[in-house]
Tab-separated table of C-alpha atoms in Angstrom:
chain	number	residue	atom	x	y	z
A	792	MET	CA	46.444	108.931	-22.152
A	793	VAL	CA	43.158	107.221	-21.514
A	794	MET	CA	44.777	103.986	-22.316
A	795	LYS	CA	47.546	104.485	-19.825
A	796	SER	CA	45.096	105.298	-17.052
A	797	THR	CA	43.108	102.212	-17.850
A	798	VAL	CA	46.176	100.029	-17.487
A	799	VAL	CA	46.987	101.597	-14.174
A	800	CYS	CA	43.501	100.946	-12.878
A	801	LEU	CA	43.642	97.314	-13.912
A	802	VAL	CA	46.930	96.797	-12.132
A	803	ALA	CA	45.581	98.426	-8.985
A	804	LEU	CA	42.474	96.257	-9.088
A	805	ALA	CA	44.588	93.161	-9.461
A	806	LEU	CA	46.768	94.041	-6.525
A	807	LEU	CA	43.710	94.808	-4.392
A	808	GLY	CA	42.132	91.459	-5.214
A	809	SER	CA	45.295	89.566	-4.291
A	810	LEU	CA	45.507	91.348	-0.990
A	811	CYS	CA	41.911	90.539	-0.041
A	812	HIS	CA	42.347	86.861	-1.006
A	813	ALA	CA	45.431	86.612	1.183
A	814	GLN	CA	43.655	88.088	4.203
A	815	TRP	CA	40.698	85.745	3.772
A	816	ALA	CA	42.839	82.696	3.460
A	817	SER	CA	44.829	83.684	6.514
A	818	SER	CA	41.765	84.228	8.689
A	819	GLY	CA	40.202	80.955	7.553
A	820	TYR	CA	43.339	78.964	8.380
A	821	MET	CA	43.533	80.452	11.828
A	822	ALA	CA	39.886	79.641	12.433
A	823	ARG	CA	40.375	76.023	11.412
A	824	GLU	CA	43.458	75.692	13.562
A	825	LYS	CA	41.714	77.263	16.532
A	826	TYR	CA	38.981	74.648	16.624
A	827	GLN	CA	41.126	71.678	15.632
A	828	LYS	CA	40.959	68.691	18.113
A	829	PRO	CA	44.186	68.377	20.125
A	830	ALA	CA	46.399	65.355	19.536
A	831	PRO	CA	46.728	62.722	22.365
A	832	ARG	CA	49.594	63.300	24.844
A	833	GLN	CA	52.578	61.055	24.570
A	834	GLU	CA	54.617	59.974	27.599
A	835	PRO	CA	58.252	61.041	27.526
A	836	VAL	CA	60.697	58.310	26.820
A	837	LYS	CA	63.329	57.817	29.544
A	838	GLN	CA	66.787	58.111	28.164
A	839	GLN	CA	69.160	55.335	29.193
A	840	PRO	CA	72.507	56.607	30.454
A	841	GLN	CA	75.241	55.935	28.106
A	842	THR	CA	78.359	54.181	29.374
A	843	PRO	CA	81.302	56.356	28.639
A	844	GLN	CA	83.776	54.747	26.454
A	845	GLN	CA	87.195	54.442	28.175
A	846	SER	CA	90.428	53.396	26.789
A	847	LYS	CA	93.684	52.402	28.490
A	848	GLN	CA	96.266	55.027	28.195
A	849	THR	CA	99.656	53.843	27.243
A	850	PHE	CA	102.961	55.514	27.665
A	851	GLU	CA	105.841	55.522	25.383
A	852	ARG	CA	108.270	54.900	28.311
A	853	PRO	CA	107.541	52.808	31.462
A	854	LEU	CA	107.170	54.651	34.768
A	855	THR	CA	110.259	54.509	37.032
A	856	TRP	CA	108.725	56.048	40.217
A	857	ILE	CA	107.671	53.711	43.029
A	858	TYR	CA	106.203	54.196	46.517
A	859	PRO	CA	108.854	54.764	49.214
A	860	ALA	CA	109.575	51.800	51.515
A	861	ASP	CA	108.247	51.755	55.098
A	862	PRO	CA	110.706	53.174	57.642
A	863	THR	CA	112.630	50.527	59.573
A	864	PRO	CA	113.174	50.970	63.352
A	865	ASP	CA	116.649	51.529	64.674
A	866	PRO	CA	118.315	48.339	65.891
A	867	GLU	CA	118.052	47.809	69.661
A	868	VAL	CA	121.302	48.486	71.439
A	869	VAL	CA	122.260	46.038	74.176
A	870	VAL	CA	123.410	48.138	77.119
A	871	PRO	CA	125.636	46.431	79.710
A	872	PHE	CA	123.494	47.227	82.757
A	873	GLU	CA	123.164	45.490	86.089
A	874	LEU	CA	120.752	46.700	88.743
A	875	ARG	CA	122.602	47.543	91.927
A	876	PHE	CA	120.927	46.698	95.182
A	877	PRO	CA	121.676	48.571	98.402
A	878	VAL	CA	123.887	46.884	100.949
A	879	ALA	CA	124.255	47.623	104.619
A	880	ALA	CA	126.885	50.253	105.352
A	881	ALA	CA	128.983	50.041	108.528
A	882	THR	CA	129.197	53.788	109.153
A	883	VAL	CA	128.398	54.002	112.888
A	884	ALA	CA	130.757	52.967	115.696
A	885	VAL	CA	130.454	53.211	119.481
A	886	GLU	CA	132.978	53.126	122.288
A	887	CYS	CA	131.461	52.407	125.702
A	888	ARG	CA	133.519	54.252	128.284
A	889	GLU	CA	133.194	54.298	132.047
A	890	SER	CA	130.417	56.869	132.229
A	891	ILE	CA	129.764	58.017	128.653
A	892	ALA	CA	129.000	56.565	125.253
A	893	HIS	CA	131.319	57.838	122.534
A	894	VAL	CA	129.590	57.499	119.145
A	895	GLU	CA	131.075	58.288	115.747
A	896	ALA	CA	128.992	58.494	112.557
A	897	LYS	CA	130.402	59.024	109.097
A	898	LYS	CA	128.990	61.928	107.120
A	899	ASP	CA	128.452	59.418	104.309
A	900	LEU	CA	125.912	57.686	106.546
A	901	PHE	CA	124.432	55.432	103.836
A	902	GLY	CA	127.723	54.644	102.076
A	903	ILE	CA	126.543	56.138	98.778
A	904	GLY	CA	128.907	59.104	98.526
A	905	GLN	CA	126.206	61.562	99.676
A	906	PHE	CA	127.183	63.572	102.752
A	907	ILE	CA	124.444	64.360	105.248
A	908	ASN	CA	123.792	67.697	106.885
A	909	PRO	CA	125.117	67.581	110.495
A	910	ALA	CA	122.020	69.493	111.610
A	911	ASP	CA	119.809	66.559	110.501
A	912	ILE	CA	121.286	63.915	112.817
A	913	THR	CA	121.021	63.610	116.599
A	914	LEU	CA	121.796	61.044	119.277
A	915	GLY	CA	118.463	60.992	121.027
A	916	ASN	CA	117.951	64.739	121.452
A	917	CYS	CA	121.679	65.589	121.530
A	918	ALA	CA	123.509	67.218	118.634
A	919	PRO	CA	127.086	66.325	117.631
A	920	VAL	CA	129.720	67.722	119.966
A	921	ALA	CA	132.534	67.715	117.411
A	922	GLU	CA	133.316	67.097	113.770
A	923	ASP	CA	136.416	65.531	112.253
A	924	ASN	CA	136.744	67.219	108.853
A	925	ALA	CA	139.747	65.117	107.861
A	926	ALA	CA	137.942	61.806	108.413
A	927	GLN	CA	134.479	63.265	107.611
A	928	VAL	CA	133.102	61.945	110.890
A	929	LEU	CA	130.565	63.399	113.340
A	930	ILE	CA	131.284	62.772	117.030
A	931	PHE	CA	128.701	62.360	119.802
A	932	GLU	CA	129.420	61.993	123.513
A	933	ALA	CA	126.531	61.301	125.864
A	934	GLU	CA	126.265	60.537	129.553
A	935	LEU	CA	124.734	57.126	130.064
A	936	HIS	CA	121.544	58.602	131.556
A	937	SER	CA	121.196	61.493	129.071
A	938	CYS	CA	120.160	61.986	125.443
A	939	LEU	CA	116.901	60.033	125.916
A	940	SER	CA	118.748	56.812	126.716
A	941	THR	CA	116.903	53.787	128.080
A	942	LEU	CA	118.197	51.367	130.680
A	943	THR	CA	117.508	47.636	130.563
A	944	VAL	CA	118.573	45.480	133.484
A	945	THR	CA	119.140	41.767	132.901
A	946	GLU	CA	120.530	39.127	135.200
A	947	ASP	CA	124.063	39.790	134.037
A	948	TYR	CA	124.090	43.214	132.334
A	949	LEU	CA	123.144	46.877	132.526
A	950	ILE	CA	122.240	47.820	128.961
A	951	TYR	CA	122.100	51.495	127.980
A	952	SER	CA	120.407	52.042	124.615
A	953	PHE	CA	120.606	55.184	122.471
A	954	THR	CA	118.909	55.949	119.162
A	955	LEU	CA	120.864	57.744	116.459
A	956	ASN	CA	118.139	59.574	114.494
A	957	TYR	CA	118.595	60.946	111.000
A	958	ASP	CA	115.753	63.149	109.732
A	959	PRO	CA	116.697	64.869	106.434
A	960	LYS	CA	115.312	68.318	105.691
A	961	PRO	CA	114.358	69.454	102.149
A	962	LEU	CA	117.264	70.700	100.059
A	963	ALA	CA	117.389	74.503	99.662
A	964	ASN	CA	113.887	75.729	98.831
A	965	ALA	CA	112.859	72.608	96.895
A	966	LEU	CA	110.604	70.010	98.483
A	967	VAL	CA	112.918	67.109	97.632
A	968	VAL	CA	115.278	64.938	99.655
A	969	ARG	CA	118.046	62.649	98.436
A	970	THR	CA	118.124	60.298	101.419
A	971	SER	CA	115.522	58.669	103.633
A	972	LYS	CA	114.986	58.742	107.365
A	973	ALA	CA	117.047	56.314	109.427
A	974	ALA	CA	117.415	55.211	113.035
A	975	VAL	CA	120.380	53.250	114.378
A	976	ILE	CA	120.258	51.581	117.786
A	977	VAL	CA	123.446	52.029	119.803
A	978	GLU	CA	123.907	49.952	122.949
A	979	CYS	CA	126.457	49.756	125.729
A	980	HIS	CA	126.567	46.618	127.883
A	981	TYR	CA	128.097	46.734	131.346
A	982	PRO	CA	128.473	43.576	133.490
A	983	ARG	CA	126.551	43.675	136.758
A	984	LYS	CA	128.757	41.184	138.557
A	985	HIS	CA	132.137	42.323	139.824
A	986	ASN	CA	134.483	40.908	142.419
A	987	VAL	CA	134.455	43.354	145.343
A	988	SER	CA	136.185	41.063	147.821
A	989	SER	CA	139.084	42.508	149.790
A	990	LEU	CA	141.037	39.293	149.327
A	991	PRO	CA	144.139	39.547	147.186
A	992	LEU	CA	143.446	39.167	143.478
A	993	ASP	CA	145.725	37.320	141.148
A	994	PRO	CA	146.934	39.702	138.434
A	995	LEU	CA	145.608	38.695	135.044
A	996	TRP	CA	146.482	40.315	131.742
A	997	ILE	CA	143.601	40.506	129.237
A	998	PRO	CA	144.373	41.422	125.613
A	999	PHE	CA	142.999	44.773	124.435
A	1000	SER	CA	141.013	43.065	121.669
A	1001	ALA	CA	139.188	40.957	124.250
A	1002	VAL	CA	138.291	44.085	126.225
A	1003	LYS	CA	136.907	45.672	123.073
A	1004	VAL	CA	134.833	42.580	122.395
A	1005	SER	CA	133.293	42.660	125.846
A	1006	GLU	CA	132.344	46.319	125.464
A	1007	GLU	CA	130.847	46.178	121.977
A	1008	PHE	CA	127.498	44.814	120.837
A	1009	LEU	CA	127.268	42.222	118.097
A	1010	TYR	CA	124.677	42.263	115.331
A	1011	PHE	CA	123.435	39.098	113.624
A	1012	THR	CA	121.708	39.348	110.248
A	1013	LEU	CA	119.833	36.868	108.085
A	1014	ARG	CA	119.049	37.695	104.459
A	1015	LEU	CA	118.012	36.134	101.143
A	1016	ILE	CA	120.726	36.118	98.487
A	1017	THR	CA	120.905	35.465	94.755
A	1018	ASP	CA	121.791	32.057	93.340
A	1019	ASP	CA	125.439	33.039	92.887
A	1020	GLY	CA	125.619	34.089	96.548
A	1021	GLN	CA	127.037	37.532	95.750
A	1022	ASN	CA	124.133	39.925	96.340
A	1023	GLU	CA	120.967	40.317	98.335
A	1024	ARG	CA	117.909	38.975	96.501
A	1025	PRO	CA	115.474	41.828	95.656
A	1026	SER	CA	112.367	39.628	95.719
A	1027	PHE	CA	111.039	37.297	98.428
A	1028	GLN	CA	108.798	35.362	95.982
A	1029	TYR	CA	109.654	31.669	95.435
A	1030	TYR	CA	107.917	28.692	93.829
A	1031	LEU	CA	107.895	25.034	94.710
A	1032	GLY	CA	111.091	23.467	93.421
A	1033	ASP	CA	113.166	26.648	93.882
A	1034	MET	CA	116.164	26.773	96.182
A	1035	ILE	CA	115.950	29.422	98.901
A	1036	ASN	CA	119.458	30.789	99.425
A	1037	VAL	CA	120.014	32.270	102.888
A	1038	GLU	CA	123.073	33.983	104.337
A	1039	ALA	CA	123.787	34.411	108.052
A	1040	VAL	CA	126.284	37.134	108.990
A	1041	VAL	CA	127.742	38.450	112.223
A	1042	LYS	CA	128.879	42.108	112.054
A	1043	GLN	CA	132.403	42.187	113.426
A	1044	PHE	CA	133.120	45.939	113.711
A	1045	PHE	CA	136.287	46.113	115.855
A	1046	HIS	CA	136.081	42.576	117.222
A	1047	VAL	CA	138.639	39.861	116.875
A	1048	PRO	CA	137.923	37.564	113.867
A	1049	LEU	CA	134.663	35.704	114.483
A	1050	ARG	CA	133.101	32.556	113.042
A	1051	VAL	CA	129.297	32.348	112.807
A	1052	TYR	CA	127.198	29.178	113.147
A	1053	VAL	CA	123.525	28.456	112.492
A	1054	GLU	CA	122.638	26.348	115.502
A	1055	ARG	CA	118.907	25.862	114.782
A	1056	CYS	CA	116.342	27.039	112.215
A	1057	VAL	CA	112.556	26.696	112.328
A	1058	ALA	CA	110.092	27.421	109.520
A	1059	THR	CA	106.611	28.631	110.532
A	1060	VAL	CA	103.581	30.335	108.965
A	1061	ALA	CA	103.686	33.126	111.574
A	1062	PRO	CA	106.550	35.249	112.928
A	1063	ASP	CA	106.418	33.382	116.260
A	1064	MET	CA	108.917	30.525	116.105
A	1065	ASN	CA	106.809	28.532	118.597
A	1066	SER	CA	103.610	28.732	116.515
A	1067	ILE	CA	102.030	25.638	114.964
A	1068	PRO	CA	102.693	24.192	112.450
A	1069	ASN	CA	106.471	24.458	112.485
A	1070	TYR	CA	109.311	22.585	110.853
A	1071	ALA	CA	112.836	22.552	112.326
A	1072	PHE	CA	115.100	21.926	109.334
A	1073	ILE	CA	118.375	22.755	111.136
A	1074	GLU	CA	118.784	21.032	114.486
A	1075	ASN	CA	121.186	19.384	116.898
A	1076	ASN	CA	123.770	22.203	116.992
A	1077	GLY	CA	124.079	22.918	113.280
A	1078	CYS	CA	122.830	19.799	111.441
A	1079	LEU	CA	120.764	20.591	108.336
A	1080	VAL	CA	118.458	17.567	108.515
A	1081	ASP	CA	116.011	18.470	105.730
A	1082	ALA	CA	117.895	16.428	103.112
A	1083	TRP	CA	118.246	13.492	105.495
A	1084	VAL	CA	114.545	13.500	106.442
A	1085	THR	CA	112.836	14.401	103.131
A	1086	GLY	CA	115.498	13.585	100.509
A	1087	SER	CA	115.725	17.211	99.331
A	1088	SER	CA	118.780	19.058	98.023
A	1089	SER	CA	119.051	21.376	101.032
A	1090	LYS	CA	122.603	21.908	102.230
A	1091	PHE	CA	125.189	24.280	103.681
A	1092	ILE	CA	127.454	26.053	101.173
A	1093	THR	CA	131.212	25.757	101.606
A	1094	ARG	CA	132.480	28.608	103.758
A	1095	THR	CA	134.150	31.526	101.995
A	1096	ALA	CA	134.412	33.810	105.041
A	1097	GLU	CA	134.449	33.020	108.744
A	1098	ASN	CA	131.828	35.643	109.691
A	1099	LYS	CA	129.389	34.411	106.985
A	1100	LEU	CA	127.557	31.117	106.505
A	1101	GLN	CA	125.255	30.352	103.578
A	1102	PHE	CA	122.776	27.505	103.162
A	1103	GLN	CA	120.151	26.370	100.645
A	1104	LEU	CA	116.642	25.238	101.560
A	1105	GLU	CA	114.394	23.629	98.964
A	1106	ALA	CA	111.121	25.579	98.909
A	1107	PHE	CA	108.092	23.893	100.481
A	1108	ARG	CA	104.613	24.662	101.787
A	1109	PHE	CA	102.843	23.372	104.866
A	1110	GLN	CA	100.096	20.880	104.156
A	1111	ASN	CA	96.538	22.252	104.416
A	1112	VAL	CA	97.834	25.831	104.711
A	1113	ASP	CA	96.589	27.976	101.831
A	1114	SER	CA	98.574	31.125	102.537
A	1115	GLY	CA	101.874	29.660	101.325
A	1116	MET	CA	103.746	32.074	103.615
A	1117	LEU	CA	106.910	31.041	105.439
A	1118	TYR	CA	108.890	32.678	108.224
A	1119	ILE	CA	112.379	31.414	108.993
A	1120	THR	CA	113.736	31.957	112.498
A	1121	CYS	CA	117.323	30.935	113.170
A	1122	HIS	CA	119.339	30.821	116.373
A	1123	LEU	CA	122.821	32.102	115.479
A	1124	LYS	CA	126.016	31.688	117.432
A	1125	ALA	CA	129.366	33.452	117.042
A	1126	THR	CA	132.703	32.433	118.498
A	1127	SER	CA	136.260	33.404	117.966
A	1128	ALA	CA	137.704	31.984	114.770
A	1129	LEU	CA	140.432	30.420	116.954
A	1130	ARG	CA	137.943	27.999	118.460
A	1131	PRO	CA	138.048	24.583	116.755
A	1132	ILE	CA	134.975	23.156	115.015
A	1133	ASP	CA	133.389	20.477	117.206
A	1134	ALA	CA	130.058	18.773	117.949
A	1135	GLU	CA	128.605	22.021	119.353
A	1136	HIS	CA	130.038	24.344	116.710
A	1137	ARG	CA	129.475	22.993	113.192
A	1138	ALA	CA	127.589	23.357	109.906
A	1139	CYS	CA	126.739	19.862	108.647
A	1140	SER	CA	124.807	18.765	105.551
A	1141	TYR	CA	123.637	15.321	104.462
A	1142	ILE	CA	125.175	14.713	100.999
A	1143	ASN	CA	125.640	10.929	100.709
A	1144	GLY	CA	126.805	11.154	104.275
A	1145	TRP	CA	127.332	14.041	106.671
A	1146	LYS	CA	129.676	16.780	105.401
A	1147	GLU	CA	130.876	19.876	107.285
A	1148	ALA	CA	130.986	23.277	105.530
A	1149	SER	CA	134.626	23.871	106.550
A	1150	GLY	CA	135.742	20.327	105.748
A	1151	GLN	CA	135.793	19.101	109.369
A	1152	ASP	CA	133.469	16.138	108.681
A	1153	ALA	CA	134.407	14.373	111.915
A	1154	ALA	CA	132.383	16.980	113.840
A	1155	CYS	CA	129.160	15.708	112.192
A	1156	GLY	CA	129.248	12.263	113.769
A	1157	SER	CA	126.315	12.888	116.121
A	1158	CYS	CA	123.980	14.525	113.557
A	1159	ALA	CA	122.067	11.279	112.943
A	1160	SER	CA	121.350	10.704	116.626
A	1161	GLY	CA	118.048	12.665	116.638
A	1162	VAL	CA	114.554	11.316	116.243
A	1163	LEU	CA	111.500	12.508	114.319
A	1164	GLY	CA	108.812	14.172	116.378
A	1165	GLY	CA	107.371	17.456	117.539
A	1166	THR	CA	104.976	19.545	115.439
A	1167	GLY	CA	106.155	18.729	111.980
A	1168	GLY	CA	109.924	18.786	112.106
A	1169	TYR	CA	113.083	17.067	113.194
A	1170	GLN	CA	113.890	17.293	116.883
A	1171	GLY	CA	117.176	16.209	118.282
A	1172	PRO	CA	117.692	14.836	121.755
A	1173	GLY	CA	118.264	18.333	123.118
A	1174	THR	CA	114.772	19.647	122.316
A	1175	ALA	CA	113.419	21.979	124.989
A	1176	ALA	CA	110.578	20.548	127.025
A	1177	ASN	CA	108.915	23.939	127.383
A	1178	PRO	CA	107.602	25.045	123.945
A	1179	GLY	CA	107.896	28.691	124.935
A	1180	GLN	CA	111.612	28.361	125.581
A	1181	ALA	CA	114.096	28.871	122.767
A	1182	HIS	CA	115.551	25.533	121.770
A	1183	GLY	CA	119.182	24.852	122.531
A	1184	ARG	CA	119.893	28.394	123.695
A	1185	LYS	CA	122.862	28.667	126.028
A	1186	VAL	CA	123.203	32.094	127.570
A	1187	ARG	CA	126.828	32.746	128.278
A	1188	ASP	CA	128.349	35.826	129.873
A	1189	VAL	CA	131.003	37.427	127.694
A	1190	SER	CA	133.093	37.923	130.805
A	1191	GLN	CA	133.370	34.136	131.205
A	1192	ARG	CA	136.351	32.702	129.402
A	1193	GLU	CA	137.175	29.254	128.220
A	1194	ASN	CA	140.741	29.217	126.948
A	1195	ASN	CA	140.324	32.913	126.139
A	1196	VAL	CA	137.522	32.107	123.639
A	1197	PHE	CA	134.245	34.032	123.834
A	1198	GLU	CA	130.794	33.199	122.523
A	1199	TRP	CA	127.654	35.195	121.599
A	1200	GLU	CA	124.149	34.080	120.557
A	1201	GLY	CA	120.964	35.605	119.144
A	1202	ASP	CA	117.716	34.878	117.274
A	1203	VAL	CA	116.912	36.395	113.852
A	1204	THR	CA	113.641	36.080	111.874
A	1205	LEU	CA	113.388	36.324	108.083
A	1206	GLY	CA	110.088	36.716	106.232
A	1207	PRO	CA	107.395	36.583	105.154
A	1208	ILE	CA	108.478	34.471	102.172
A	1209	PRO	CA	105.574	33.611	99.795
A	1210	ILE	CA	105.883	30.148	98.238
A	1211	GLY	CA	103.740	29.776	95.099
A	1212	GLU	CA	102.750	26.722	93.087
A	1213	ARG	CA	104.098	26.335	89.564
A	1214	VAL	CA	101.496	26.414	86.805
A	1215	VAL	CA	101.653	23.434	84.450
A	1216	ALA	CA	100.512	24.223	80.895
């Protein structure tokens, strides 16, 4: 028993000694570590980025998809189109009676298939007095001194002038119109000179057509036309070397067949035909002298209609004039187509000799009898001495007859026509 207790005590002492040794060793280690000198600090080492390793991917089958092609524009379609230019429409007629003017105007006033409203048109301040629904015509009848008429007295005539006014109103309630304003001058000419003698008069029969001619008023026009001579030219711009195509026309209305002549033409830089400088390129009763004087290609075109006459003028500019503008003033003459072509009624061109537009070349024999002079043009022997007087103008009363052939004359101005210089590259 004593022995067993002794063994137990020895074991307890041994365990106690081990525990104390462990605690001492632990506290000593901590003390040494607490006062140990710290190690020097080391700078961190910067890591270099690593390049990722890539590898080309392969496919067992090749790709068949591709990018779509760019869209292609639709092919341009050539449309058969030709710009139509307006032409003058003969839609107004007048009959000059003893004391009234009888005027008829078509409802299709502009000749475009568009009827006008009768309330929009007046003769002066007078409305239509009747309407022909079958012929689609509006009828006006005015006393010679009414409807805002004006009277002009010349040496040989009493001229009563009326104005046919068209002023379109907006359609319905919309502020649009389909036609433009227009004004047409209507004139009645009455001779001032009558035989009032009580002596017996020889009876004389005058054809009805001649009476109509004496009562009506003629209109001369001058316009630029295209190279083929079929239409009016939409632009007045020309360049040196171009051919200016001009057409002279006399409106016949109800007259007997008429033949028109270009008796004289003058080119100027101002609308006044007597201004300086000027160049008379048609002279001596219808001789186109420009080709003869300057060697140009100017000429009359062969006649295709008696009431029309076309000619070509090679474009030019006046020296030391920077504007390049031209005005063409022509003195036109109309006679009955029955009258023969002669030295006073002709259209002659110099084309390796003088040629007449209707083939009557014998009438051109006196074209070369003029001389150069004046203010920059050709002047024939009949040049007027007074520069303010129209050259070669012969005023003739329509009541005067020469073998029952009548004659009318008038001046028409065309322009301005700009003539440019061609640019050489």
